[in-house]
Short mmCIF file of C-alpha atoms in Angstrom, two decimals:
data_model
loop_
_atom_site.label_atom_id
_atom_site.label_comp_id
_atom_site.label_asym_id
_atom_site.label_seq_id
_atom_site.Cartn_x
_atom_site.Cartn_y
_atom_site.Cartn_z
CA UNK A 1 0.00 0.00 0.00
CA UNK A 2 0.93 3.77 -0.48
CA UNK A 3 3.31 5.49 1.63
CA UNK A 4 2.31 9.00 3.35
CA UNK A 5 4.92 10.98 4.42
CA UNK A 6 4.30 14.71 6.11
CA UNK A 7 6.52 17.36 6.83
CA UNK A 8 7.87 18.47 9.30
CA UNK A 9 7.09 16.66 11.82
CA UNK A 10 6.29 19.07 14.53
CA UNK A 11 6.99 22.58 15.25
CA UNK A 12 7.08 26.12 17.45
CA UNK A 13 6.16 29.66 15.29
CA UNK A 14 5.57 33.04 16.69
CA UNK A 15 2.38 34.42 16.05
CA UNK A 16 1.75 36.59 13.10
CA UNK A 17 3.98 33.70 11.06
CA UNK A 18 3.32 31.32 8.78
CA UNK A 19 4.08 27.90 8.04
CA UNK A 20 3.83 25.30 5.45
CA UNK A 21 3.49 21.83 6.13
CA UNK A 22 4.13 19.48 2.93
CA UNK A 23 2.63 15.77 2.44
CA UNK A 24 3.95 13.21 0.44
CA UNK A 25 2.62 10.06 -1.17
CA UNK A 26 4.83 7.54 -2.75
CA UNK A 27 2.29 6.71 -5.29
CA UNK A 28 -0.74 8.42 -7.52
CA UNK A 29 -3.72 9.11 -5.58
CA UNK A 30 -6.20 11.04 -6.44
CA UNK A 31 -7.66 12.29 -3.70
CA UNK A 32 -5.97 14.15 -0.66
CA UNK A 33 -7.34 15.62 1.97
CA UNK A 34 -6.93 18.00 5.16
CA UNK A 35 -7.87 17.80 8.47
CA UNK A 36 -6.86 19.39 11.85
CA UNK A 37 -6.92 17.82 15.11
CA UNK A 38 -6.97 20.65 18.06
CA UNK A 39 -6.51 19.17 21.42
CA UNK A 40 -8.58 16.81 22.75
CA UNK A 41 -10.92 16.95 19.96
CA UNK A 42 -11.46 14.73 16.97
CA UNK A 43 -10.45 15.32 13.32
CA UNK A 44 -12.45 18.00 11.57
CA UNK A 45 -11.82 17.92 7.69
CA UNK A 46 -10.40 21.57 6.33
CA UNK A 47 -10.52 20.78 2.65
CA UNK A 48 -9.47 18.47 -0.14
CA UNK A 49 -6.71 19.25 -2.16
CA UNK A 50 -7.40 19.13 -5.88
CA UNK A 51 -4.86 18.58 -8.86
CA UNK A 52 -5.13 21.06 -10.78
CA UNK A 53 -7.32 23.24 -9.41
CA UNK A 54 -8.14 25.27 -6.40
CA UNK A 55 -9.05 23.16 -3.30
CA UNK A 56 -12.83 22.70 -1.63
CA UNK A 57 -12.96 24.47 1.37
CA UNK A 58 -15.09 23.15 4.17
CA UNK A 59 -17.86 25.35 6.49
CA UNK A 60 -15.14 27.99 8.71
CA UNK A 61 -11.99 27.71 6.51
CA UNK A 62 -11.07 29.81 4.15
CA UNK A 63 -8.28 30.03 1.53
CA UNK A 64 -6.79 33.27 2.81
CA UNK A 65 -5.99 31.21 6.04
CA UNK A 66 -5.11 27.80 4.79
CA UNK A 67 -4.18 28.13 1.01
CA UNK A 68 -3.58 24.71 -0.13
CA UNK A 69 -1.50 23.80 -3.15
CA UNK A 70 -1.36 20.46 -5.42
CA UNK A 71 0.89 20.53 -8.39
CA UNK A 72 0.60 16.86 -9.02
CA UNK A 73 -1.06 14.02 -7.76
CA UNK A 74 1.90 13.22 -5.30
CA UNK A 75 2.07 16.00 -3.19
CA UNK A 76 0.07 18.76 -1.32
CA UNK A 77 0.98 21.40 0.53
CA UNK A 78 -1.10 23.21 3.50
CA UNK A 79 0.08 26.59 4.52
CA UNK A 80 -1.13 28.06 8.12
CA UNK A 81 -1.36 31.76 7.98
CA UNK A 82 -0.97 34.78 10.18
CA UNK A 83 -1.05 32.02 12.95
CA UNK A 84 -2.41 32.75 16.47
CA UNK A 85 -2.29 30.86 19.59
CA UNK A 86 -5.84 29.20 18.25
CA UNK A 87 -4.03 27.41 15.12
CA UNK A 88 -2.32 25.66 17.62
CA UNK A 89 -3.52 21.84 16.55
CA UNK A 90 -1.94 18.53 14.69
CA UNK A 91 -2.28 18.51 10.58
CA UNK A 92 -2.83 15.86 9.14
CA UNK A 93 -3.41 14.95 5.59
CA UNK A 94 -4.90 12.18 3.97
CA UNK A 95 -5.15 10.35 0.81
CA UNK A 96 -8.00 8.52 -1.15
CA UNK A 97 -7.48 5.64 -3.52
CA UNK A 98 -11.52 5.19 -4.09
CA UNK A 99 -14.03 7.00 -2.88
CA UNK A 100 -14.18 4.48 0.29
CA UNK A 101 -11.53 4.67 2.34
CA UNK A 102 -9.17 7.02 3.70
CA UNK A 103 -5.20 6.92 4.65
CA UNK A 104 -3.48 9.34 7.17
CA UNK A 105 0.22 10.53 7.44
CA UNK A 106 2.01 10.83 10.54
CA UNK A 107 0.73 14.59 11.23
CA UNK A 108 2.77 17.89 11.93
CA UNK A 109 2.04 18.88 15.49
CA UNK A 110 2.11 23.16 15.63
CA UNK A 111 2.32 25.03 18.54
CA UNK A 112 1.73 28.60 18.20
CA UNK A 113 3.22 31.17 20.69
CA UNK B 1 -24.97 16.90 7.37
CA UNK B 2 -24.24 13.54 8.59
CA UNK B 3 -22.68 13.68 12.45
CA UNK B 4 -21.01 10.83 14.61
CA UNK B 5 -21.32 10.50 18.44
CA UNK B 6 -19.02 8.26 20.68
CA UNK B 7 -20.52 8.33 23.87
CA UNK B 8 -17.58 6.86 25.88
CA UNK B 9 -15.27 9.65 26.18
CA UNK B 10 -12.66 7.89 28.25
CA UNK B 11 -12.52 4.09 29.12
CA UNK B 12 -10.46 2.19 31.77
CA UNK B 13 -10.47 -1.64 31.70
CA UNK B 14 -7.91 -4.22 32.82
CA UNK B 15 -6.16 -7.10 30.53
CA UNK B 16 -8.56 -9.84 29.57
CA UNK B 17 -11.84 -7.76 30.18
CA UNK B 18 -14.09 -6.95 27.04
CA UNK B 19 -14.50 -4.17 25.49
CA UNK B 20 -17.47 -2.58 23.60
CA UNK B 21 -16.91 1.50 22.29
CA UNK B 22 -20.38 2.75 21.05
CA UNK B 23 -20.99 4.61 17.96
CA UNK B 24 -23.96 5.91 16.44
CA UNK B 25 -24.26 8.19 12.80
CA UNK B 26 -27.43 10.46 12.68
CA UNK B 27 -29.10 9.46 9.78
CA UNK B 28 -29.65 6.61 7.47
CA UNK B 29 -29.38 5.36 3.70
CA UNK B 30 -26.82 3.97 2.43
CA UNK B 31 -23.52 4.61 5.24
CA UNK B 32 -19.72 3.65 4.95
CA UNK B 33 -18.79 3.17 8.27
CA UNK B 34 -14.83 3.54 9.68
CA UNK B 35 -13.12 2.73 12.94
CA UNK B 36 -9.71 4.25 13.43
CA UNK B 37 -7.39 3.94 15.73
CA UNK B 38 -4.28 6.08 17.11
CA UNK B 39 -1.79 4.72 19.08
CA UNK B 40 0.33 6.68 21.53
CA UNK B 41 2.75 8.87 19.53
CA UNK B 42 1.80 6.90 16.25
CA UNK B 43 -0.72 8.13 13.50
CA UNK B 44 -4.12 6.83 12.55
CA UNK B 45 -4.94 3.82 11.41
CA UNK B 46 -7.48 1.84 9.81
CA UNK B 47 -9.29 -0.94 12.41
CA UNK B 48 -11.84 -1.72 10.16
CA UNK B 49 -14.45 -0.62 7.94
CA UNK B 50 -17.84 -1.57 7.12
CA UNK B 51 -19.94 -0.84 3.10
CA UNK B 52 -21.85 -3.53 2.67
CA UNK B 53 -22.79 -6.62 2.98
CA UNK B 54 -22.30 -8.69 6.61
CA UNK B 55 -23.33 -6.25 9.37
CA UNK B 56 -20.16 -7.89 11.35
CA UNK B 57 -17.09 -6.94 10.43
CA UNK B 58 -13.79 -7.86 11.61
CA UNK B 59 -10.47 -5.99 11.47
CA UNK B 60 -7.27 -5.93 12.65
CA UNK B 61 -5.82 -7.31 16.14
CA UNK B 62 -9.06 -8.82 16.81
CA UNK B 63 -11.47 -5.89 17.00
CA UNK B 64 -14.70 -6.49 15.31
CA UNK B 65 -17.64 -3.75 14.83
CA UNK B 66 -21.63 -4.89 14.06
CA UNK B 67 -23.52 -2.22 12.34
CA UNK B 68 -27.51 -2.05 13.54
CA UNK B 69 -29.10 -0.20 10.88
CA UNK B 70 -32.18 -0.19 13.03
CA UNK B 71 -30.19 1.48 15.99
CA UNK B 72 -27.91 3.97 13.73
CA UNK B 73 -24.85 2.12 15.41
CA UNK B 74 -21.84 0.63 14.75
CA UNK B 75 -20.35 -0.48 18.12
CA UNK B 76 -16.90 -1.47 18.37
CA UNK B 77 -15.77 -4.81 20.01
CA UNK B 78 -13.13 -6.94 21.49
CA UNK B 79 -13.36 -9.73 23.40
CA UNK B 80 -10.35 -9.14 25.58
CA UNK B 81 -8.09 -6.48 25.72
CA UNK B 82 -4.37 -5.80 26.06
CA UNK B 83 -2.26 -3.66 27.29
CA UNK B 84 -1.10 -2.54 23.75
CA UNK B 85 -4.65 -1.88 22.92
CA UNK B 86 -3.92 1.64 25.05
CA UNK B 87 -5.06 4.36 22.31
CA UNK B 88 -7.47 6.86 21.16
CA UNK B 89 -10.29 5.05 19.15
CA UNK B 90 -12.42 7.16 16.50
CA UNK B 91 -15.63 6.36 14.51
CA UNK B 92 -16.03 8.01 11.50
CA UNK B 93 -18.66 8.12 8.77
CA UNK B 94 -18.18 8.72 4.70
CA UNK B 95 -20.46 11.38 3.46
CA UNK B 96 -19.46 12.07 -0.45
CA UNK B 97 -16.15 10.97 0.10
CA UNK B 98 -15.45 12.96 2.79
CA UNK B 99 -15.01 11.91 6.86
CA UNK B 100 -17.09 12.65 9.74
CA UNK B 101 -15.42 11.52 12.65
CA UNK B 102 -16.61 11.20 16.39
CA UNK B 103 -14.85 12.67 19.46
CA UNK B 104 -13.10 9.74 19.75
CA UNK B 105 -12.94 7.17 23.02
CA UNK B 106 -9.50 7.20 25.18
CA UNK B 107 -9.04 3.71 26.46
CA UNK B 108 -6.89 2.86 28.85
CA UNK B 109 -5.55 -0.74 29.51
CA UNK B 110 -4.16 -1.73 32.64
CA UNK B 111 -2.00 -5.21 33.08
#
């Protein structure tokens, strides 16, 4: 099965910064997705990442915040902006070989000061 | 919009005792029903998954889930538990390809 690979792995930004967080798949998929995971809450989906095109936002994100990129069907990127204390969360991103079933990466654990 | 609710926000059990982690989806017609599970310091996994077909499914490391259509639910189970089965457990539903997950259930195994 497909590899998912996320980087990095964790890390500490100031606020008013921004980071990118990349995700790799060793194979074609052709779906990919984003989700966040703030503490001690469950997964909500941001948006899926669409080659090609611009990505599908979900109800309270917005591309401004979380511009997403996907130049091929390898690789995303997921880019927190202008980060606040409140961004603070684990993103993950995900990958869809049918419509049925889902695969996660590892995450990239942000803390924002 | 489709919603998930694990009641069982935090479980404690010792080794050998059964387990059961409820899960219920708000509304009905045809459902594609996940369990997922996250180890300590690892990332999610597939358990198991349920589309069609037998309403018991089994997955990995002896976990098995039985989907009730009647009862919206699609309870997870193990017989007995280990200590390595320690982890944060999430049900999650497909709704056009896209996954609703519960709040997830902490369990806690003891030795």
């Amino acid at each position: 099965s497909a590899v998912i690979s996320q980087k990095p792995s964790r890390d500490i930004c100031q606020r008013g910064t921004s980071l990118t967080i990349q995700c790799q798949v060793d194979s074609q998929v052709t779906m990919m997705f984003w989700y966040r995971q703030q503490p001690g809450q469950s997964l909500t989906l941001i948006a899926t990442a669409n080659q090609g095109s611009e990505a599908t936002y979900e109800s309270g994100f917005v591309i401004d915040k979380f511009p997403i990129s996907r130049p091929n069907l390898t690789f995303s990127t997921l880019t927190v902006s202008n980060m606040s204390p409140e961004d603070s969360s684990i993103y993950l991103c995900s990958f869809g070989t049918t419509r049925d079933t889902q695969y996660f990466g590892p995450g990239t654990r942000l803390t924002v000061l | 919009a489709q919603s998930v609710s694990q009641h069982n926000h935090h479980v404690i059990l010792s080794e050998a005792a059964s387990l059961e982690l409820g899960c219920n989806y708000s509304y009905g017609g045809t459902v594609n029903l996940f369990w997922y599970v996250q180890y300590p310091g690892q990332h999610l996994q597939l358990l198991l998954k349920y589309f069609s077909g037998d309403p018991l499914v089994k997955g990995i490391k002896g976990f098995e889930a039985e989907f009730i259509k009647s009862k919206f639910s699609f309870n997870l189970r193990k017989p007995s538990v280990q200590w390595s089965d320690t982890a944060e457990y999430f049900c999650a539903v497909m709704e056009e390809y896209k996954l609703i997950f519960g709040t997830g259930t902490r369990l806690q195994v003891f030795p």
